Structure formats: structure tokens, C-alpha cells
Amino acid sequence: MLNPGTIVSAKIIDHNEQADFAQVDGQTLQVISEEKYATDQEITGMVYENQQGQWCLQVKLPEAGLESYGTGEVVQIRRDLGVFVNVGLVDKDVVVSLDELPLMHTLWPQVGDQLTVNLSYDKKQRLWAHLATDEYFKEHARFSREFTRNETVSGRIYLTKKVGSFLKLDDQRLAFVHYTERQDEPHIGQAVSGRVIGLTQDGRLSISLKPLAYEEIADDAKMIMAVLQRAPEFHIDFQDKSDPSAIKEYFGISKGAFKRALGSLLKLGYITTDLNGTTLTAKGQGYHE
């Protein structure tokens, strides 16, 4: 008996309007291919049983196999069984068993998520998908020796534990999110974006999924922001070249303090300034203490 997921060579024995048929070890298989083949032609493909119980031989091999890993998209969720993944087999989705998934259903992959899986079959000739392990990712992705703080990165979660979430970034680097650096725990297969905050001992980028901590601004800068937010068109005629006495009379602070306040607001992106004065940016207009 042929085992699902195996790669075999077979000979074309018959045709009809819908498909070609091949035979191997006395078993007839429907050929899944966009091409048409001649009788007695030898072809190679993956054996599997489709949703209708027909045994098939698909010529275009999926990335995921009995000895290889590939990407599959989650297409269905069943709490009593697991998640169904489309690995590229026509009319056949393969299940990742609930035994491999977290106890909390909120951490299960969701429809549309991408998973890295390989395949196996059981004694009943059923095909199963299995999540790639951390060992697989350590071998096929890459660790880092250095990092750029606050670099924005994106990737997918492949493992979640109490201590945090493990992910592979889009550029193949490995990363880790400590449980204190996330507002909500992401689920397996979820695409996330965050910022780099460090490096773990084993060379994974340490990622935070939290927004940057609110940047406090000094009292002088807050006062200038309040003036700008009430000014017509969010604009004042003062800038860092303005007369010190005029600054002192209007704002009650020295020109040095005024320039420092403008500098901090410029750095935060809250204002623009030129010889005509100072104007709030859209970001500055949305500022609330």
C-alpha cells in the first residue's frame, strides 16, 4: 500500500476528459497536474488522499513533505481537532493536531496565519502537519551578534511560552519578546511588528511590542505648546532668532530657555520653525499632556 506524503514515480495508464491516471505498485492514482501526459509516460509526484477519498498523485510538489518543511496557510479551525492548513495539495488540507497547540485557544493560529510545517502519516494512512520546532528555526534561521536599538522589525510568532514569545523575522533573524514587553500575548502564526531593545544571551534580538514610552517634555516646552495650540493657524511669530526681551515679555522665560524648549519640540517632531516663526506640525496639533 502506498503511504500518503511519499514521493513516487508512476506510469500513465489511462485518460479521460478531466484527468490522467497513473499506476504504481498496482494502485491507480488520479494525476494532479496542469499538463497532459502520454500513455506509458513516467511521472513523479506526491501521493495523498483528497477530500473525496480519491488517491492522487500531485506532480507539483509542495514545500512541506515527510522530510522537508514548508509554509502553509491556516484555512479552518476546529476546537475538537486542531487547525487545517493548506500546504499546496489540491483538494486537501492537512491538520495540525490540537495536541501540538497551546491549551489556551486564544493562542491558536487563526485563519489566514502562516505556519511552518512538515508532514507525517499515521497507521490509518491519515496525513498530518506538524509545527516546526525551535530547534528547526535555530538551524535554519540566524542569530545576531549586534543590534540597532529601536530598529523596527516584523516577523511571525512560531512558539509561545510563559516566559515570552519566539519569532522569526522577515529577514530570517531570530527574535524573542519577553512577556513584560507585550500588551497582549500574540498567538502562534501571528504577524507582529515591534522595535529592537536588546540582544538575548543566545543571540536572539530582544523585541518590544509596546509603543515607545511617552516622552515627557519640560515645563517651558509645554507652555510653548499650549500657546501654539491656541494660536491662529497654530503659528507664532517667535523663533530662535527672536529678540530676547520680546521673548521674556511674551513667555516670561529667557531666550536660552526658549531655544532649548524649541529644540526639544523640534526633536520630537511637534513643530517646524524658520525665520517666519514657529508652527505646530500635525503631530504637535494632536499632542495632549
Tab-separated table of N, CA, C and O in Angstrom, residues 109-213:
chain	number	residue	atom	x	y	z
A	109	PRO	N	-3.266	29.368	16.188
A	109	PRO	CA	-3.225	30.110	14.918
A	109	PRO	C	-4.638	30.438	14.451
A	109	PRO	O	-5.588	29.691	14.711
A	110	GLN	N	-4.763	31.555	13.756
A	110	GLN	CA	-6.047	31.995	13.232
A	110	GLN	C	-6.070	31.850	11.709
A	110	GLN	O	-5.028	31.741	11.063
A	111	VAL	N	-7.277	31.830	11.146
A	111	VAL	CA	-7.426	31.709	9.694
A	111	VAL	C	-6.643	32.828	9.006
A	111	VAL	O	-6.762	34.000	9.371
A	112	GLY	N	-5.838	32.450	8.026
A	112	GLY	CA	-5.007	33.409	7.313
A	112	GLY	C	-3.576	33.465	7.807
A	112	GLY	O	-2.701	33.995	7.114
A	113	ASP	N	-3.311	32.934	9.002
A	113	ASP	CA	-1.949	32.913	9.519
A	113	ASP	C	-1.089	31.934	8.717
A	113	ASP	O	-1.588	30.977	8.141
A	114	GLN	N	0.219	32.180	8.710
A	114	GLN	CA	1.173	31.321	8.023
A	114	GLN	C	1.947	30.505	9.059
A	114	GLN	O	2.459	31.056	10.031
A	115	LEU	N	2.038	29.198	8.811
A	115	LEU	CA	2.769	28.301	9.696
A	115	LEU	C	3.854	27.568	8.922
A	115	LEU	O	3.683	27.263	7.740
A	116	THR	N	4.954	27.266	9.586
A	116	THR	CA	5.995	26.421	9.006
A	116	THR	C	5.775	25.002	9.512
A	116	THR	O	5.787	24.762	10.725
A	117	VAL	N	5.552	24.060	8.592
A	117	VAL	CA	5.166	22.697	8.974
A	117	VAL	C	5.894	21.672	8.111
A	117	VAL	O	6.379	21.974	7.022
A	118	ASN	N	5.945	20.438	8.621
A	118	ASN	CA	6.270	19.292	7.787
A	118	ASN	C	5.135	18.287	7.913
A	118	ASN	O	4.134	18.541	8.603
A	119	LEU	N	5.231	17.137	7.248
A	119	LEU	CA	4.124	16.180	7.180
A	119	LEU	C	4.518	14.822	7.745
A	119	LEU	O	5.704	14.472	7.803
A	120	SER	N	3.515	14.078	8.156
A	120	SER	CA	3.697	12.677	8.536
A	120	SER	C	2.387	11.946	8.265
A	120	SER	O	1.355	12.569	7.982
A	121	TYR	N	2.398	10.628	8.347
A	121	TYR	CA	1.165	9.850	8.217
A	121	TYR	C	1.107	8.851	9.370
A	121	TYR	O	2.133	8.476	9.950
A	122	ASP	N	-0.112	8.456	9.719
A	122	ASP	CA	-0.268	7.516	10.831
A	122	ASP	C	-0.653	6.131	10.312
A	122	ASP	O	-0.698	5.883	9.102
A	123	LYS	N	-0.954	5.239	11.240
A	123	LYS	CA	-1.260	3.848	10.883
A	123	LYS	C	-2.539	3.732	10.067
A	123	LYS	O	-2.744	2.740	9.368
A	124	LYS	N	-3.410	4.742	10.165
A	124	LYS	CA	-4.658	4.729	9.406
A	124	LYS	C	-4.516	5.462	8.066
A	124	LYS	O	-5.520	5.779	7.439
A	125	GLN	N	-3.279	5.717	7.672
A	125	GLN	CA	-2.991	6.379	6.408
A	125	GLN	C	-3.540	7.814	6.352
A	125	GLN	O	-3.888	8.319	5.293
A	126	ARG	N	-3.586	8.469	7.499
A	126	ARG	CA	-4.017	9.857	7.555
A	126	ARG	C	-2.792	10.764	7.557
A	126	ARG	O	-1.801	10.488	8.233
A	127	LEU	N	-2.888	11.843	6.798
A	127	LEU	CA	-1.788	12.794	6.682
A	127	LEU	C	-1.947	13.883	7.740
A	127	LEU	O	-3.047	14.416	7.931
A	128	TRP	N	-0.861	14.199	8.427
A	128	TRP	CA	-0.870	15.220	9.470
A	128	TRP	C	0.222	16.253	9.201
A	128	TRP	O	1.249	15.938	8.597
A	129	ALA	N	0.011	17.460	9.685
A	129	ALA	CA	1.032	18.513	9.627
A	129	ALA	C	1.570	18.738	11.035
A	129	ALA	O	0.846	18.581	12.031
A	130	HIS	N	2.838	19.124	11.118
A	130	HIS	CA	3.485	19.347	12.414
A	130	HIS	C	4.230	20.677	12.401
A	130	HIS	O	4.951	20.980	11.442
A	131	LEU	N	4.056	21.439	13.468
A	131	LEU	CA	4.724	22.736	13.573
A	131	LEU	C	6.233	22.563	13.662
A	131	LEU	O	6.732	21.677	14.357
A	132	ALA	N	6.948	23.423	12.960
A	132	ALA	CA	8.401	23.437	13.075
A	132	ALA	C	8.788	23.814	14.508
A	132	ALA	O	8.183	24.694	15.120
A	133	THR	N	9.775	23.130	15.036
A	133	THR	CA	10.213	23.345	16.419
A	133	THR	C	11.229	24.474	16.503
A	133	THR	O	11.748	24.960	15.489
A	134	ASP	N	11.534	24.857	17.736
A	134	ASP	CA	12.564	25.871	17.946
A	134	ASP	C	13.906	25.375	17.420
A	134	ASP	O	14.699	26.153	16.881
A	135	GLU	N	14.170	24.080	17.550
A	135	GLU	CA	15.418	23.524	17.034
A	135	GLU	C	15.513	23.724	15.523
A	135	GLU	O	16.593	24.008	14.991
A	136	TYR	N	14.395	23.552	14.824
A	136	TYR	CA	14.399	23.768	13.372
A	136	TYR	C	14.770	25.212	13.054
A	136	TYR	O	15.607	25.476	12.185
A	137	PHE	N	14.141	26.159	13.740
A	137	PHE	CA	14.403	27.565	13.447
A	137	PHE	C	15.830	27.952	13.825
A	137	PHE	O	16.456	28.770	13.132
A	138	LYS	N	16.367	27.377	14.898
A	138	LYS	CA	17.747	27.679	15.266
A	138	LYS	C	18.721	27.197	14.195
A	138	LYS	O	19.790	27.777	14.003
A	139	GLU	N	18.334	26.153	13.487
A	139	GLU	CA	19.200	25.608	12.442
A	139	GLU	C	19.026	26.335	11.108
A	139	GLU	O	19.976	26.477	10.336
A	140	HIS	N	17.798	26.814	10.830
A	140	HIS	CA	17.507	27.355	9.501
A	140	HIS	C	17.333	28.874	9.471
A	140	HIS	O	17.213	29.452	8.389
A	141	ALA	N	17.288	29.518	10.631
A	141	ALA	CA	17.288	30.981	10.678
A	141	ALA	C	18.649	31.412	11.217
A	141	ALA	O	19.582	30.614	11.267
A	142	ARG	N	18.778	32.663	11.612
A	142	ARG	CA	20.107	33.105	12.045
A	142	ARG	C	20.041	33.948	13.319
A	142	ARG	O	19.090	34.689	13.548
A	143	PHE	N	21.074	33.796	14.124
A	143	PHE	CA	21.233	34.586	15.329
A	143	PHE	C	21.955	35.894	14.986
A	143	PHE	O	22.463	36.063	13.885
A	144	SER	N	21.996	36.796	15.945
A	144	SER	CA	22.620	38.106	15.734
A	144	SER	C	23.743	38.324	16.740
A	144	SER	O	23.674	37.841	17.874
A	145	ARG	N	24.764	39.058	16.309
A	145	ARG	CA	25.864	39.421	17.202
A	145	ARG	C	25.773	40.875	17.648
A	145	ARG	O	26.465	41.287	18.574
A	146	GLU	N	24.965	41.651	16.952
A	146	GLU	CA	24.809	43.057	17.290
A	146	GLU	C	23.378	43.480	16.995
A	146	GLU	O	22.620	42.733	16.371
A	147	PHE	N	23.018	44.669	17.440
A	147	PHE	CA	21.656	45.142	17.216
A	147	PHE	C	21.655	46.664	17.129
A	147	PHE	O	22.591	47.330	17.573
A	148	THR	N	20.590	47.180	16.531
A	148	THR	CA	20.370	48.618	16.464
A	148	THR	C	19.147	48.945	17.307
A	148	THR	O	18.037	48.510	16.991
A	149	ARG	N	19.352	49.664	18.374
A	149	ARG	CA	18.248	49.957	19.295
A	149	ARG	C	17.136	50.733	18.584
A	149	ARG	O	17.382	51.633	17.795
A	150	ASN	N	15.905	50.296	18.858
A	150	ASN	CA	14.681	50.893	18.310
A	150	ASN	C	14.499	50.658	16.813
A	150	ASN	O	13.635	51.279	16.187
A	151	GLU	N	15.311	49.750	16.241
A	151	GLU	CA	15.071	49.344	14.853
A	151	GLU	C	13.680	48.703	14.769
A	151	GLU	O	13.318	47.873	15.600
A	152	THR	N	12.899	49.086	13.775
A	152	THR	CA	11.584	48.498	13.571
A	152	THR	C	11.723	47.197	12.791
A	152	THR	O	12.357	47.165	11.736
A	153	VAL	N	11.142	46.127	13.319
A	153	VAL	CA	11.252	44.812	12.689
A	153	VAL	C	9.879	44.148	12.650
A	153	VAL	O	8.977	44.481	13.421
A	154	SER	N	9.733	43.172	11.733
A	154	SER	CA	8.487	42.424	11.608
A	154	SER	C	8.802	40.942	11.462
A	154	SER	O	9.847	40.570	10.923
A	155	GLY	N	7.885	40.111	11.911
A	155	GLY	CA	8.069	38.673	11.795
A	155	GLY	C	6.830	37.933	12.240
A	155	GLY	O	5.774	38.534	12.449
A	156	ARG	N	6.964	36.604	12.398
A	156	ARG	CA	5.833	35.765	12.820
A	156	ARG	C	6.198	34.942	14.050
A	156	ARG	O	7.302	34.409	14.149
A	157	ILE	N	5.236	34.835	14.944
A	157	ILE	CA	5.397	34.030	16.149
A	157	ILE	C	5.342	32.549	15.770
A	157	ILE	O	4.442	32.115	15.050
A	158	TYR	N	6.312	31.775	16.243
A	158	TYR	CA	6.271	30.331	15.990
A	158	TYR	C	6.198	29.502	17.274
A	158	TYR	O	5.929	28.306	17.224
A	159	LEU	N	6.402	30.147	18.408
A	159	LEU	CA	6.355	29.423	19.682
A	159	LEU	C	5.996	30.408	20.777
A	159	LEU	O	6.502	31.533	20.810
A	160	THR	N	5.114	30.000	21.660
A	160	THR	CA	4.755	30.868	22.777
A	160	THR	C	4.883	30.090	24.083
A	160	THR	O	4.481	28.931	24.178
A	161	LYS	N	5.513	30.722	25.075
A	161	LYS	CA	5.706	30.133	26.400
A	161	LYS	C	5.375	31.174	27.454
A	161	LYS	O	5.182	32.351	27.145
A	162	LYS	N	5.339	30.738	28.714
A	162	LYS	CA	5.054	31.673	29.791
A	162	LYS	C	6.075	32.798	29.836
A	162	LYS	O	5.748	33.946	30.144
A	163	VAL	N	7.326	32.475	29.520
A	163	VAL	CA	8.385	33.469	29.607
A	163	VAL	C	8.307	34.486	28.480
A	163	VAL	O	8.818	35.601	28.595
A	164	GLY	N	7.662	34.116	27.363
A	164	GLY	CA	7.560	35.055	26.262
A	164	GLY	C	7.272	34.374	24.933
A	164	GLY	O	6.956	33.173	24.883
A	165	SER	N	7.403	35.124	23.860
A	165	SER	CA	7.071	34.648	22.514
A	165	SER	C	8.328	34.603	21.651
A	165	SER	O	9.152	35.522	21.682
A	166	PHE	N	8.452	33.544	20.855
A	166	PHE	CA	9.591	33.363	19.970
A	166	PHE	C	9.129	33.618	18.531
A	166	PHE	O	8.057	33.159	18.129
A	167	LEU	N	9.943	34.307	17.752
A	167	LEU	CA	9.549	34.607	16.386
A	167	LEU	C	10.747	34.601	15.448
A	167	LEU	O	11.897	34.763	15.866
A	168	LYS	N	10.431	34.404	14.169
A	168	LYS	CA	11.418	34.559	13.108
A	168	LYS	C	11.056	35.821	12.350
A	168	LYS	O	9.911	35.982	11.921
A	169	LEU	N	12.023	36.709	12.192
A	169	LEU	CA	11.775	37.956	11.493
A	169	LEU	C	11.746	37.736	9.984
A	169	LEU	O	12.223	36.719	9.476
A	170	ASP	N	11.201	38.696	9.274
A	170	ASP	CA	11.104	38.601	7.816
A	170	ASP	C	12.475	38.480	7.161
A	170	ASP	O	12.596	37.932	6.067
A	171	ASP	N	13.517	38.985	7.831
A	171	ASP	CA	14.869	38.910	7.264
A	171	ASP	C	15.636	37.689	7.776
A	171	ASP	O	16.861	37.633	7.672
A	172	GLN	N	14.907	36.745	8.378
A	172	GLN	CA	15.450	35.448	8.810
A	172	GLN	C	16.181	35.500	10.152
A	172	GLN	O	16.711	34.475	10.606
A	173	ARG	N	16.214	36.655	10.816
A	173	ARG	CA	16.808	36.692	12.140
A	173	ARG	C	15.820	36.145	13.176
A	173	ARG	O	14.613	36.275	13.020
A	174	LEU	N	16.363	35.548	14.227
A	174	LEU	CA	15.542	35.057	15.326
A	174	LEU	C	15.353	36.158	16.357
A	174	LEU	O	16.252	36.976	16.583
A	175	ALA	N	14.185	36.164	16.979
A	175	ALA	CA	13.889	37.210	17.949
A	175	ALA	C	13.027	36.647	19.077
A	175	ALA	O	12.467	35.544	18.973
A	176	PHE	N	12.945	37.409	20.154
A	176	PHE	CA	12.212	36.985	21.350
A	176	PHE	C	11.524	38.189	21.964
A	176	PHE	O	12.089	39.282	22.024
A	177	VAL	N	10.280	37.974	22.414
A	177	VAL	CA	9.513	39.020	23.108
A	177	VAL	C	9.245	38.544	24.531
A	177	VAL	O	8.489	37.577	24.738
A	178	HIS	N	9.877	39.175	25.510
A	178	HIS	CA	9.621	38.828	26.911
A	178	HIS	C	8.186	39.201	27.257
A	178	HIS	O	7.630	40.161	26.705
A	179	TYR	N	7.578	38.450	28.179
A	179	TYR	CA	6.160	38.684	28.482
A	179	TYR	C	5.900	40.085	29.006
A	179	TYR	O	4.770	40.599	28.900
A	180	THR	N	6.926	40.747	29.531
A	180	THR	CA	6.738	42.118	30.023
A	180	THR	C	6.767	43.142	28.888
A	180	THR	O	6.472	44.314	29.117
A	181	GLU	N	7.132	42.710	27.690
A	181	GLU	CA	7.257	43.633	26.554
A	181	GLU	C	6.128	43.457	25.544
A	181	GLU	O	6.298	43.705	24.356
A	182	ARG	N	4.986	42.993	26.008
A	182	ARG	CA	3.819	42.861	25.135
A	182	ARG	C	2.587	43.239	25.943
A	182	ARG	O	2.488	42.932	27.136
A	183	GLN	N	1.648	43.887	25.305
A	183	GLN	CA	0.406	44.256	25.980
A	183	GLN	C	-0.563	43.081	25.971
A	183	GLN	O	-1.245	42.817	26.954
A	184	ASP	N	-0.647	42.394	24.848
A	184	ASP	CA	-1.451	41.182	24.730
A	184	ASP	C	-0.555	40.076	24.188
A	184	ASP	O	0.325	40.342	23.351
A	185	GLU	N	-0.776	38.856	24.634
A	185	GLU	CA	0.066	37.757	24.171
A	185	GLU	C	-0.296	37.384	22.742
A	185	GLU	O	-1.435	37.026	22.460
A	186	PRO	N	0.648	37.464	21.794
A	186	PRO	CA	0.344	37.108	20.409
A	186	PRO	C	0.197	35.599	20.254
A	186	PRO	O	0.765	34.824	21.018
A	187	HIS	N	-0.589	35.182	19.246
A	187	HIS	CA	-0.809	33.755	19.031
A	187	HIS	C	0.181	33.196	18.017
A	187	HIS	O	0.828	33.938	17.269
A	188	ILE	N	0.295	31.895	17.985
A	188	ILE	CA	1.184	31.227	17.037
A	188	ILE	C	0.758	31.562	15.606
A	188	ILE	O	-0.428	31.527	15.283
A	189	GLY	N	1.728	31.888	14.778
A	189	GLY	CA	1.441	32.224	13.393
A	189	GLY	C	1.117	33.683	13.167
A	189	GLY	O	1.006	34.121	12.016
A	190	GLN	N	0.975	34.456	14.231
A	190	GLN	CA	0.594	35.860	14.087
A	190	GLN	C	1.761	36.698	13.570
A	190	GLN	O	2.906	36.532	14.004
A	191	ALA	N	1.475	37.580	12.632
A	191	ALA	CA	2.468	38.539	12.152
A	191	ALA	C	2.482	39.728	13.106
A	191	ALA	O	1.432	40.290	13.415
A	192	VAL	N	3.665	40.102	13.581
A	192	VAL	CA	3.791	41.210	14.523
A	192	VAL	C	4.911	42.146	14.079
A	192	VAL	O	5.816	41.753	13.346
A	193	SER	N	4.820	43.382	14.531
A	193	SER	CA	5.878	44.366	14.315
A	193	SER	C	6.247	44.958	15.668
A	193	SER	O	5.384	45.169	16.525
A	194	GLY	N	7.525	45.197	15.850
A	194	GLY	CA	7.981	45.753	17.112
A	194	GLY	C	9.288	46.494	16.920
A	194	GLY	O	9.700	46.779	15.795
A	195	ARG	N	9.941	46.791	18.034
A	195	ARG	CA	11.212	47.506	17.967
A	195	ARG	C	12.251	46.754	18.792
A	195	ARG	O	11.931	46.103	19.794
A	196	VAL	N	13.477	46.822	18.333
A	196	VAL	CA	14.582	46.114	18.983
A	196	VAL	C	15.003	46.870	20.238
A	196	VAL	O	15.228	48.082	20.198
A	197	ILE	N	15.116	46.152	21.345
A	197	ILE	CA	15.539	46.786	22.593
A	197	ILE	C	16.796	46.145	23.164
A	197	ILE	O	17.325	46.597	24.172
A	198	GLY	N	17.279	45.068	22.543
A	198	GLY	CA	18.473	44.428	23.069
A	198	GLY	C	18.764	43.114	22.369
A	198	GLY	O	18.252	42.836	21.278
A	199	LEU	N	19.582	42.304	23.026
A	199	LEU	CA	20.008	41.026	22.478
A	199	LEU	C	20.011	40.000	23.607
A	199	LEU	O	20.514	40.274	24.702
A	200	THR	N	19.416	38.824	23.384
A	200	THR	CA	19.421	37.781	24.401
A	200	THR	C	20.789	37.104	24.441
A	200	THR	O	21.612	37.263	23.536
A	201	GLN	N	21.023	36.312	25.478
A	201	GLN	CA	22.320	35.667	25.643
A	201	GLN	C	22.645	34.723	24.496
A	201	GLN	O	23.814	34.558	24.133
A	202	ASP	N	21.628	34.103	23.910
A	202	ASP	CA	21.907	33.148	22.830
A	202	ASP	C	21.880	33.805	21.449
A	202	ASP	O	22.017	33.113	20.436
A	203	GLY	N	21.724	35.127	21.385
A	203	GLY	CA	21.832	35.815	20.109
A	203	GLY	C	20.531	36.105	19.402
A	203	GLY	O	20.524	36.424	18.208
A	204	ARG	N	19.424	36.025	20.109
A	204	ARG	CA	18.151	36.451	19.514
A	204	ARG	C	17.961	37.937	19.795
A	204	ARG	O	18.299	38.430	20.875
A	205	LEU	N	17.387	38.643	18.834
A	205	LEU	CA	17.050	40.035	19.076
A	205	LEU	C	15.938	40.107	20.111
A	205	LEU	O	14.953	39.374	20.018
A	206	SER	N	16.088	40.966	21.069
A	206	SER	CA	15.042	41.182	22.060
A	206	SER	C	14.118	42.272	21.542
A	206	SER	O	14.560	43.386	21.241
A	207	ILE	N	12.829	41.940	21.427
A	207	ILE	CA	11.856	42.820	20.781
A	207	ILE	C	10.809	43.284	21.791
A	207	ILE	O	10.382	42.518	22.655
A	208	SER	N	10.407	44.521	21.655
A	208	SER	CA	9.266	45.018	22.418
A	208	SER	C	8.112	45.273	21.462
A	208	SER	O	8.299	45.874	20.399
A	209	LEU	N	6.924	44.805	21.835
A	209	LEU	CA	5.724	45.078	21.052
A	209	LEU	C	4.958	46.267	21.607
A	209	LEU	O	3.906	46.628	21.099
A	210	LYS	N	5.508	46.871	22.654
A	210	LYS	CA	4.880	48.047	23.243
A	210	LYS	C	5.342	49.300	22.498
A	210	LYS	O	6.452	49.347	21.985
A	211	PRO	N	4.488	50.325	22.455
A	211	PRO	CA	4.929	51.587	21.848
A	211	PRO	C	6.003	52.220	22.711
A	211	PRO	O	6.163	51.902	23.892
A	212	LEU	N	6.775	53.122	22.126
A	212	LEU	CA	7.781	53.843	22.896
A	212	LEU	C	7.139	54.538	24.078
A	212	LEU	O	6.023	55.068	23.980
A	213	ALA	N	7.805	54.489	25.185
A	213	ALA	CA	7.285	55.173	26.378
A	213	ALA	C	7.066	56.647	26.057
A	213	ALA	O	7.829	57.272	25.323
